[in-house]
Short mmCIF file of C-alpha atoms in Angstrom, two decimals:
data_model
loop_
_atom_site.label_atom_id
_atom_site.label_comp_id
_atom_site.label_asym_id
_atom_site.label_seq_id
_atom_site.Cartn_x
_atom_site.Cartn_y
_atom_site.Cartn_z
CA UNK P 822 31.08 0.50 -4.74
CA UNK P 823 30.44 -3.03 -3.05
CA UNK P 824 33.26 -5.71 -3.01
CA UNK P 825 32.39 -7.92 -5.76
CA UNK P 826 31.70 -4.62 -8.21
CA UNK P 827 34.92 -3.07 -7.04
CA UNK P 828 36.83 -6.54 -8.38
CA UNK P 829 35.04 -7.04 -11.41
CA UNK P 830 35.74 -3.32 -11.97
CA UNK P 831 39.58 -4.15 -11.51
CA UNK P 832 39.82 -7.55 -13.53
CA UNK P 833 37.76 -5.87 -16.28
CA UNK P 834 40.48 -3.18 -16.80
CA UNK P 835 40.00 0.50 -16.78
CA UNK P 836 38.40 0.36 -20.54
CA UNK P 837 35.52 -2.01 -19.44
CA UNK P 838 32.23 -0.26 -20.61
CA UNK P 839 30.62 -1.17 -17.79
CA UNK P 840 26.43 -1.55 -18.11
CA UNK P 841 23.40 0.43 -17.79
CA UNK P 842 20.54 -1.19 -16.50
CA UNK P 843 17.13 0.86 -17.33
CA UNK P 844 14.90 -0.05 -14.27
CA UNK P 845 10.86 1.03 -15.37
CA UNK P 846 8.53 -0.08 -12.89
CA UNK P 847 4.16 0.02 -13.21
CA UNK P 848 2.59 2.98 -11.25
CA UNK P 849 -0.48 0.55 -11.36
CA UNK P 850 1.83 -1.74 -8.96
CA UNK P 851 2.07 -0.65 -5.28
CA UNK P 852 5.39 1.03 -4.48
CA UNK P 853 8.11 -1.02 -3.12
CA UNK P 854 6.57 -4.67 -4.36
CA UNK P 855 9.65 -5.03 -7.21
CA UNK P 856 11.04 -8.00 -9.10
CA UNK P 857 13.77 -10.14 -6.88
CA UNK P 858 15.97 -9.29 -10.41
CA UNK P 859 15.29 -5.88 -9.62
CA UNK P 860 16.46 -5.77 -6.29
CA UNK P 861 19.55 -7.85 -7.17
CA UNK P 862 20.15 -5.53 -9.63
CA UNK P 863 19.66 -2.59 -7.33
CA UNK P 864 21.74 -3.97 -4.59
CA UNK P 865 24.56 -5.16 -6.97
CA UNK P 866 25.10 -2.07 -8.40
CA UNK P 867 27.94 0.79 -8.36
CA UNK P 868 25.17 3.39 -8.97
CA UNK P 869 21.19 4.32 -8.75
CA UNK P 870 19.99 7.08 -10.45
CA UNK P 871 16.74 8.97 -10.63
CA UNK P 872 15.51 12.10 -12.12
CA UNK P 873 12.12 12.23 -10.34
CA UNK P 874 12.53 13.42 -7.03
CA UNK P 875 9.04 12.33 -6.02
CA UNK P 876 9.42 9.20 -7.64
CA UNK P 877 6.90 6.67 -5.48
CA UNK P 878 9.63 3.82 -5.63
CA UNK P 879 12.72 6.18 -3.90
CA UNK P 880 11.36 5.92 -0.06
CA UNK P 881 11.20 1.84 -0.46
CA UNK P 882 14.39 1.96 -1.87
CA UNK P 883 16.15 3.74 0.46
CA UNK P 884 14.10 1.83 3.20
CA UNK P 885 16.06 -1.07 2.19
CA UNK P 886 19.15 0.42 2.24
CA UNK P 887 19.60 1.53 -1.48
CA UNK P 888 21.34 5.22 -2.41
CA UNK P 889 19.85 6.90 -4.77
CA UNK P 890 21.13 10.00 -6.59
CA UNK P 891 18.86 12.55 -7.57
CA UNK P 892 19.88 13.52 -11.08
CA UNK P 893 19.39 13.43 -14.66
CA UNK P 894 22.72 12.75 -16.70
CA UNK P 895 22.63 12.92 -20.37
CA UNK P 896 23.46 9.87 -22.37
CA UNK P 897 27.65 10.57 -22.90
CA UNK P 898 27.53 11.06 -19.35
CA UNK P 899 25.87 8.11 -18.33
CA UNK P 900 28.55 6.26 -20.49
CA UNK P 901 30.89 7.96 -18.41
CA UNK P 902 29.96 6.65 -15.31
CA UNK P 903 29.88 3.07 -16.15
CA UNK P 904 33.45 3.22 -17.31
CA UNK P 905 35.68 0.66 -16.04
CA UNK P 906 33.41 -2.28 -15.61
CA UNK P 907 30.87 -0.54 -13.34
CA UNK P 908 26.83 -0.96 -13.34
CA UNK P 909 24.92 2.09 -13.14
CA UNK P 910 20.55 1.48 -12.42
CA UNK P 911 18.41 4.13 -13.98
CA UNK P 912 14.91 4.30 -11.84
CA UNK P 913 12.90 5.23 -15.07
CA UNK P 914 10.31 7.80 -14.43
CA UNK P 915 6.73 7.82 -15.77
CA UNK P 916 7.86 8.89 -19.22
CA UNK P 917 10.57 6.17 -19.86
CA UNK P 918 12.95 8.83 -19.90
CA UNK P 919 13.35 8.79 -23.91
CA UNK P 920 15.21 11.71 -23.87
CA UNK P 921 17.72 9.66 -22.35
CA UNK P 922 16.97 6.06 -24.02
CA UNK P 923 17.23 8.33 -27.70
CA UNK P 924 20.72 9.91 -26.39
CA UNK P 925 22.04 6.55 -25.77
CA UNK P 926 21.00 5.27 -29.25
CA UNK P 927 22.79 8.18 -31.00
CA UNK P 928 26.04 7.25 -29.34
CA UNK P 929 25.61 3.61 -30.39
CA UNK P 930 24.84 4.78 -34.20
CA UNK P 931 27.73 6.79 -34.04
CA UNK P 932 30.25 3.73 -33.57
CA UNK P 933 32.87 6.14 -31.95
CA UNK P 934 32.05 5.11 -28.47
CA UNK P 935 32.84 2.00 -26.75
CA UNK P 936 29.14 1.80 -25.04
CA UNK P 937 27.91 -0.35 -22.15
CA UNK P 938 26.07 -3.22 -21.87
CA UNK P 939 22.50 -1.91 -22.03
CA UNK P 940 19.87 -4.00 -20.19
CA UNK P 941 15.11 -2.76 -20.03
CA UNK P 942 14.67 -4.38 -16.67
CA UNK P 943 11.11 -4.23 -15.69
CA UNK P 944 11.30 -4.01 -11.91
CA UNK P 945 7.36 -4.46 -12.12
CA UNK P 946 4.32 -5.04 -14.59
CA UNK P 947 0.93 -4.82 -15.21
CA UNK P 948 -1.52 -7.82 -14.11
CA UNK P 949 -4.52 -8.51 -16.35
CA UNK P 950 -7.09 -5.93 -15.53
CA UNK P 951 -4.61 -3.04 -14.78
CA UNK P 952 -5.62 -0.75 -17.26
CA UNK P 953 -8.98 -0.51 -15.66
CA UNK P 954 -7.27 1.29 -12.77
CA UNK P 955 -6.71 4.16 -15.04
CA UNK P 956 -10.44 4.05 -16.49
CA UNK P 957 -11.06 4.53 -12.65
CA UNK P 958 -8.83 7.36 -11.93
CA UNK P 959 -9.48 9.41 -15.27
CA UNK P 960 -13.19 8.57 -14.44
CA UNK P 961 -12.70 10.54 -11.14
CA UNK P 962 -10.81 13.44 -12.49
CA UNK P 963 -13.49 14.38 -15.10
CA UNK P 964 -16.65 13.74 -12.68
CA UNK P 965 -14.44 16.73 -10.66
CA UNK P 966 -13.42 18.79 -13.51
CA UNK P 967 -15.64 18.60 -16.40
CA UNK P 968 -18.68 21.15 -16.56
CA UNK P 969 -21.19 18.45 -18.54
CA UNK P 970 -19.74 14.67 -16.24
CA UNK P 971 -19.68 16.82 -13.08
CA UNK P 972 -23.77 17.57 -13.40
CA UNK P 973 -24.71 13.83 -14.68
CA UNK P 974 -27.14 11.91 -12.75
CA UNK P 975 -28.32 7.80 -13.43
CA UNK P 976 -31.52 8.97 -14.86
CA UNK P 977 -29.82 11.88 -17.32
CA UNK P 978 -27.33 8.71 -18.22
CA UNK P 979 -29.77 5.85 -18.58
CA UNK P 980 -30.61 6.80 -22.66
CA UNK P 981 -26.50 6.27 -23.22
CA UNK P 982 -26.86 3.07 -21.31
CA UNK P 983 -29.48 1.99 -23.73
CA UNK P 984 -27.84 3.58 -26.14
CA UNK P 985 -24.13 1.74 -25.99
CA UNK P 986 -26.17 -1.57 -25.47
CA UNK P 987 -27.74 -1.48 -29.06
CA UNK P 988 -23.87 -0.36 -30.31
CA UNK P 989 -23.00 -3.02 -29.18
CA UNK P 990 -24.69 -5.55 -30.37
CA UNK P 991 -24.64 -4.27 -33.63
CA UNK P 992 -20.68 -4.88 -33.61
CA UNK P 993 -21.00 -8.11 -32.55
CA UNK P 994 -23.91 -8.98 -35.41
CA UNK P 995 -22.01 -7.06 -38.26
CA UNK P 996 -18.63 -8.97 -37.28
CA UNK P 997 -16.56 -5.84 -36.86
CA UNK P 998 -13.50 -7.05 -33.89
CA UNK P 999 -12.31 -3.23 -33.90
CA UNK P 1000 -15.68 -1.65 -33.66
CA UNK P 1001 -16.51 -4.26 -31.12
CA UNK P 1002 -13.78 -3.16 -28.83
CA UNK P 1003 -14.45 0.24 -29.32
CA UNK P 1004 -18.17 -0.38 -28.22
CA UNK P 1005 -17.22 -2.65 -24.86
CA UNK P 1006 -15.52 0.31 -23.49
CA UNK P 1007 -18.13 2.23 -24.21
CA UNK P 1008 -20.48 0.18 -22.34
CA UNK P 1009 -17.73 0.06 -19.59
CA UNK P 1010 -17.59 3.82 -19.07
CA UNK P 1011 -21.53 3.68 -18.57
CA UNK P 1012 -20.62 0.75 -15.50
CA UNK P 1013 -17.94 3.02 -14.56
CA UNK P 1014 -19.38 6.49 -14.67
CA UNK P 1015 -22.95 5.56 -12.86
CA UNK P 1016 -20.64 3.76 -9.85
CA UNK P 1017 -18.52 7.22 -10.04
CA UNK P 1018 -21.83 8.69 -9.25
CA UNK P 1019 -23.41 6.26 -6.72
CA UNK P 1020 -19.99 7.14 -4.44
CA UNK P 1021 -21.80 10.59 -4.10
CA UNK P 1022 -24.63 8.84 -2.64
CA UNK P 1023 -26.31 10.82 0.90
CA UNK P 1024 -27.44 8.35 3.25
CA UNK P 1025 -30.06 11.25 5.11
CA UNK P 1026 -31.43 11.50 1.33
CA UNK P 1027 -31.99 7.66 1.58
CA UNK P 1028 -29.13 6.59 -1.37
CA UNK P 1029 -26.80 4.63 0.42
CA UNK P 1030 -23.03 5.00 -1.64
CA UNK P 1031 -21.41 2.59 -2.76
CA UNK P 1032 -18.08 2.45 -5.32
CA UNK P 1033 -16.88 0.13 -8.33
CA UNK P 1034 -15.00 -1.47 -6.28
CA UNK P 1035 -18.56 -2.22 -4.23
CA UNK P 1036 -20.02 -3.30 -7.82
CA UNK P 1037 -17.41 -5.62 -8.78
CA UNK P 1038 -17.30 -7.44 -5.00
CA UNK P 1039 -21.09 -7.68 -5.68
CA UNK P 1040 -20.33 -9.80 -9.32
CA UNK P 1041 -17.44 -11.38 -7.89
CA UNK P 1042 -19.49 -13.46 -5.25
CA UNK P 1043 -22.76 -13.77 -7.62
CA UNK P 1044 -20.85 -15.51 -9.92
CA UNK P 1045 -18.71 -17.74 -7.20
CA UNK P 1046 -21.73 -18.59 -6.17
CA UNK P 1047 -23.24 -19.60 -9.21
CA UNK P 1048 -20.33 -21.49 -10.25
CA UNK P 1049 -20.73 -24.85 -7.55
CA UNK P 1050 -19.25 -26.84 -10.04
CA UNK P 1051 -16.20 -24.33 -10.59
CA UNK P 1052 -15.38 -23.46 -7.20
CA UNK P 1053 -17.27 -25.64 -4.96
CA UNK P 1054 -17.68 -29.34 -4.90
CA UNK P 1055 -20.22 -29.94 -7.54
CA UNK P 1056 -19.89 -30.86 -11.00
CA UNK P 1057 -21.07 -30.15 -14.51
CA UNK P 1058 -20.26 -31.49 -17.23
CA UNK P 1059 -23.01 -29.65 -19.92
CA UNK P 1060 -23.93 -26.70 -20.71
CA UNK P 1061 -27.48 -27.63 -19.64
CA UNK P 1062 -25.67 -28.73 -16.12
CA UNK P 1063 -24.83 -25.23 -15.97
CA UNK P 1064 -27.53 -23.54 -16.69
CA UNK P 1065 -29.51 -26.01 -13.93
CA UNK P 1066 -26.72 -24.98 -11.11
CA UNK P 1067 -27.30 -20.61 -12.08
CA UNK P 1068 -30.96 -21.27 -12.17
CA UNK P 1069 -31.14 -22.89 -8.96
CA UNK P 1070 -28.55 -20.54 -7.10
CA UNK P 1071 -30.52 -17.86 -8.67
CA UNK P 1072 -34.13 -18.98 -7.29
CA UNK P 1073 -32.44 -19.74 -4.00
CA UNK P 1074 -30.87 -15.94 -4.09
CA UNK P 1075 -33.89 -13.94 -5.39
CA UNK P 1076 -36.81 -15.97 -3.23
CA UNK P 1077 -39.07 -14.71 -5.95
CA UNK P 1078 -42.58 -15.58 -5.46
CA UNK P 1079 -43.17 -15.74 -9.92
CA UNK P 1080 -41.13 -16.56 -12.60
CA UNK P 1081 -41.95 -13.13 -13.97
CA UNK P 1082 -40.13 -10.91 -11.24
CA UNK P 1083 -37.15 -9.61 -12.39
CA UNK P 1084 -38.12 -8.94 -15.63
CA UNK P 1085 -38.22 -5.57 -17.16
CA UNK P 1086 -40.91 -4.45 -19.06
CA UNK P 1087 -39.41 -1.40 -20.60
CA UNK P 1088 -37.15 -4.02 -22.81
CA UNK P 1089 -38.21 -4.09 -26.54
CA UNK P 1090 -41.51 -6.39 -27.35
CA UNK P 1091 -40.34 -9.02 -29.00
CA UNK P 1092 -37.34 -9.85 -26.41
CA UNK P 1093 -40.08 -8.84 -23.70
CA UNK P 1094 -42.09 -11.61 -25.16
CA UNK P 1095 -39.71 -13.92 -25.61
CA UNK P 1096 -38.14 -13.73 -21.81
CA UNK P 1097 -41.80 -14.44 -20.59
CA UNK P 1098 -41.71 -17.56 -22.63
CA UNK P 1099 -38.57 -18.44 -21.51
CA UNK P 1100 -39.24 -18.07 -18.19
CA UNK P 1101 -42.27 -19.87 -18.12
CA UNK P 1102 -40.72 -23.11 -20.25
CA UNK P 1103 -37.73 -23.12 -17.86
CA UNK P 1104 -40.40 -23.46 -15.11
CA UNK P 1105 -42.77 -25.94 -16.63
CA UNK P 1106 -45.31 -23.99 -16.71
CA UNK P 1107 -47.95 -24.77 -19.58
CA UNK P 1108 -49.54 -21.36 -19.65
CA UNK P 1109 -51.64 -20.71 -23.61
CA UNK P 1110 -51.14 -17.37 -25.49
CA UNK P 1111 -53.96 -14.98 -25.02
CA UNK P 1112 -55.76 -14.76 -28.04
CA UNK P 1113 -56.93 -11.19 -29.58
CA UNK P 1114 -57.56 -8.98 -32.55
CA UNK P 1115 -54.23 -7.29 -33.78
CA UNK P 1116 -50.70 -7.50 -34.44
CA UNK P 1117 -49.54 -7.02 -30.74
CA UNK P 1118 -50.67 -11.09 -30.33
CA UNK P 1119 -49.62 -11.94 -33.41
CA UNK P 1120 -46.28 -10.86 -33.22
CA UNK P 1121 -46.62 -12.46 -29.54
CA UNK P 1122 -46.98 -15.90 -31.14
CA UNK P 1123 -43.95 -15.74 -33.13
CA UNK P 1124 -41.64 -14.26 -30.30
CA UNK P 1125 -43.00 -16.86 -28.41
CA UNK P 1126 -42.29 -19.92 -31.58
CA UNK P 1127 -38.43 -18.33 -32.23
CA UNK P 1128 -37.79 -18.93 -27.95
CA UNK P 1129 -39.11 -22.45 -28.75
CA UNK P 1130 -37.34 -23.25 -31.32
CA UNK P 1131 -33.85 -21.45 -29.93
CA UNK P 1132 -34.56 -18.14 -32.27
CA UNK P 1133 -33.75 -14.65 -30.76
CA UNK P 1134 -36.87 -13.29 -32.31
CA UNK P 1135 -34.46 -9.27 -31.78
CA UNK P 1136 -31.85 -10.60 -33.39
CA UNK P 1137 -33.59 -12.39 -36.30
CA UNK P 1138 -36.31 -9.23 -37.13
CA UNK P 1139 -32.62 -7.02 -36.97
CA UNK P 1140 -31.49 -9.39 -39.56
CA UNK P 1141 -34.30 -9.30 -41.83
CA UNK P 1142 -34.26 -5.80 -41.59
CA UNK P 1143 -30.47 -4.88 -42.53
CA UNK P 1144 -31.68 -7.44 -45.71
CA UNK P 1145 -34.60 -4.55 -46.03
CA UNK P 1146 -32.29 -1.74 -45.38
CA UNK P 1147 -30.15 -2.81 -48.78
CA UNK P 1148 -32.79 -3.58 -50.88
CA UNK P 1149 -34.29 0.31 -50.16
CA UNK P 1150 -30.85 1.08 -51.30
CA UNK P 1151 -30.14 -0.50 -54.18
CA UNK P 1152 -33.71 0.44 -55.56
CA UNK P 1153 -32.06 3.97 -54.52
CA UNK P 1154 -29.44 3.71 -56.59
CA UNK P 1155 -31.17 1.67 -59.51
CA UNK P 1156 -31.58 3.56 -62.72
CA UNK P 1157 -35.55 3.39 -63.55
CA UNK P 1158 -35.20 5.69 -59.85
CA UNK P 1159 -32.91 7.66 -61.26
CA UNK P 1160 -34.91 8.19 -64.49
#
């Protein structure tokens, strides 16, 4: 016991509960990089406990000159060993040891004991963006271990890609916030899993690997770099100011030598059609629809109208059709069907 706990100890009186201080800490958090309330409460106290053994914080702490005890007392006699005004610091492990945390409880409900001070201190938290840590490291556990992830390649994945996409967008046109959630993570595993795959990459076969980590760099600076008026010295004030600084950066990163590189072709028609008008407004380009015999022009002329006139031609033939969709089934469920 330091000093100043050894007098608080005595001018608290032998009867002084004492305090328990429940220390959890992030595993998503390098080791050692704690709270400076952590660490005061670490060096201030009578006490450290830990039940892990291998707990990733215990070589930092005793680096710095903390003892740690390598046990797991239950709740009455934790109480115990703050009696008399002393602090004891509980390194939670992994679990938040609720075995423990539930133990304690019971004592308070009982009112028969004279408990401690109980104090959650988190030594160390999550940042935004944590969690995706975990989608990273249960990502590489089941490329390893699972029969059907271990044997995927881009091209068996690409339909789910396509797939999730579509989902997606339905969520966000039918207004649903929890089915929207559930639908960007589903889209995220598809980003996750194909850069799980590219690590696997064989430079003698020609496929150069490269990691999430090598994916998200590659966005990072893209959109840094489309952003002048965010993190460099230029400004916007627009949205049409924007979308003049990413078109520029963009021309000046892809060198393309038409307005129609870059575009894919395996897109549906309508948004196919659409892009190409898009692409050839934004460039000033007065280019006339070819004219021919069938619906593929026809329906060309009217993707090419709704990008005039701001229309997502995909979005508004999806919309008509859901209006389709519950006409066929209300005529299913009318009664002259039924008769």
């Amino acid at each position: 016991m330091n000093a100043t706990s050894s007098e608080a100890a005595a001018q608290a009186g032998p009867a002084a509960p004492g305090r328990i201080v429940l220390l959890t800490t992030s595993h998503r958090v390098a080791p050692g990089l704690l709270s400076w309330p952590a660490w005061q409460a670490l060096r201030g106290a009578d006490q450290v406990l830990c039940a892990d053994g291998a707990h990733p914080q215990l070589p930092y702490l005793r680096e710095a000159g903390v003892a740690v005890d390598e046990t797991s007392p239950d709740a009455q006699e934790l109480v115990d060993a703050c009696a008399g005004g002393r602090t004891v610091v509980v390194v939670a492990t992994g679990e938040g040891e609720p075995r423990l945390t539930d133990g304690l409880a019971r004592l308070a409900g009982s009112g028969r004991v004279h408990m401690p001070e109980l104090e959650l201190l988190p030594a160390s938290y999550d940042l935004p963006g944590a969690r995706l840590l975990d989608l990273v490291q249960v990502m590489d556990r089941i490329r390893v271990e699972c029969p059907w992830s271990s044997r995927q390649t881009h091209e068996g994945l690409a339909k789910y890609g396509i797939e999730e996409a579509y989902e997606l967008v339905e969520a966000i046109e039918e207004g649903d916030r929890d089915e929207l959630r559930e639908e960007l993570g589903d889209v995220l595993l598809q980003v996750v899993f194909h850069s799980r795959i590219a690590e696997e990459g064989r430079p003698e076969d020609g496929a150069e690997p490269f990691s999430i980590d090598d994916v998200a760099g590659g966005i990072v600076a893209k959109l840094i770099h489309r952003h002048p008026h965010v993190f460099g010295d230029e400004t916007a004030t627009t949205p049409e100011e924007v979308k003049e600084h990413w078109l520029r950066t963009k021309a000046e990163e892809k060198r393309r030598t038409s307005v129609t590189e870059g575009i894919p072709l395996g897109q549906p028609g309508l948004a196919l059609a659409a892009k190409l008008a898009s692409r050839a407004r934004t460039a000033g380009l007065e280019v006339e629809l070819p004219r021919g015999e069938g619906v593929g022009y026809e329906l060309l002329a009217v993707a090419a109208r709704a990008e005039a006139e701001g229309v997502d031609p995909e979005a508004a033939l999806r919309a008509a059709a859901r209006t389709y969709r519950d006409a066929i089934r209300a005529r299913e469920g009318s009664p002259a069907l039924d008769g």
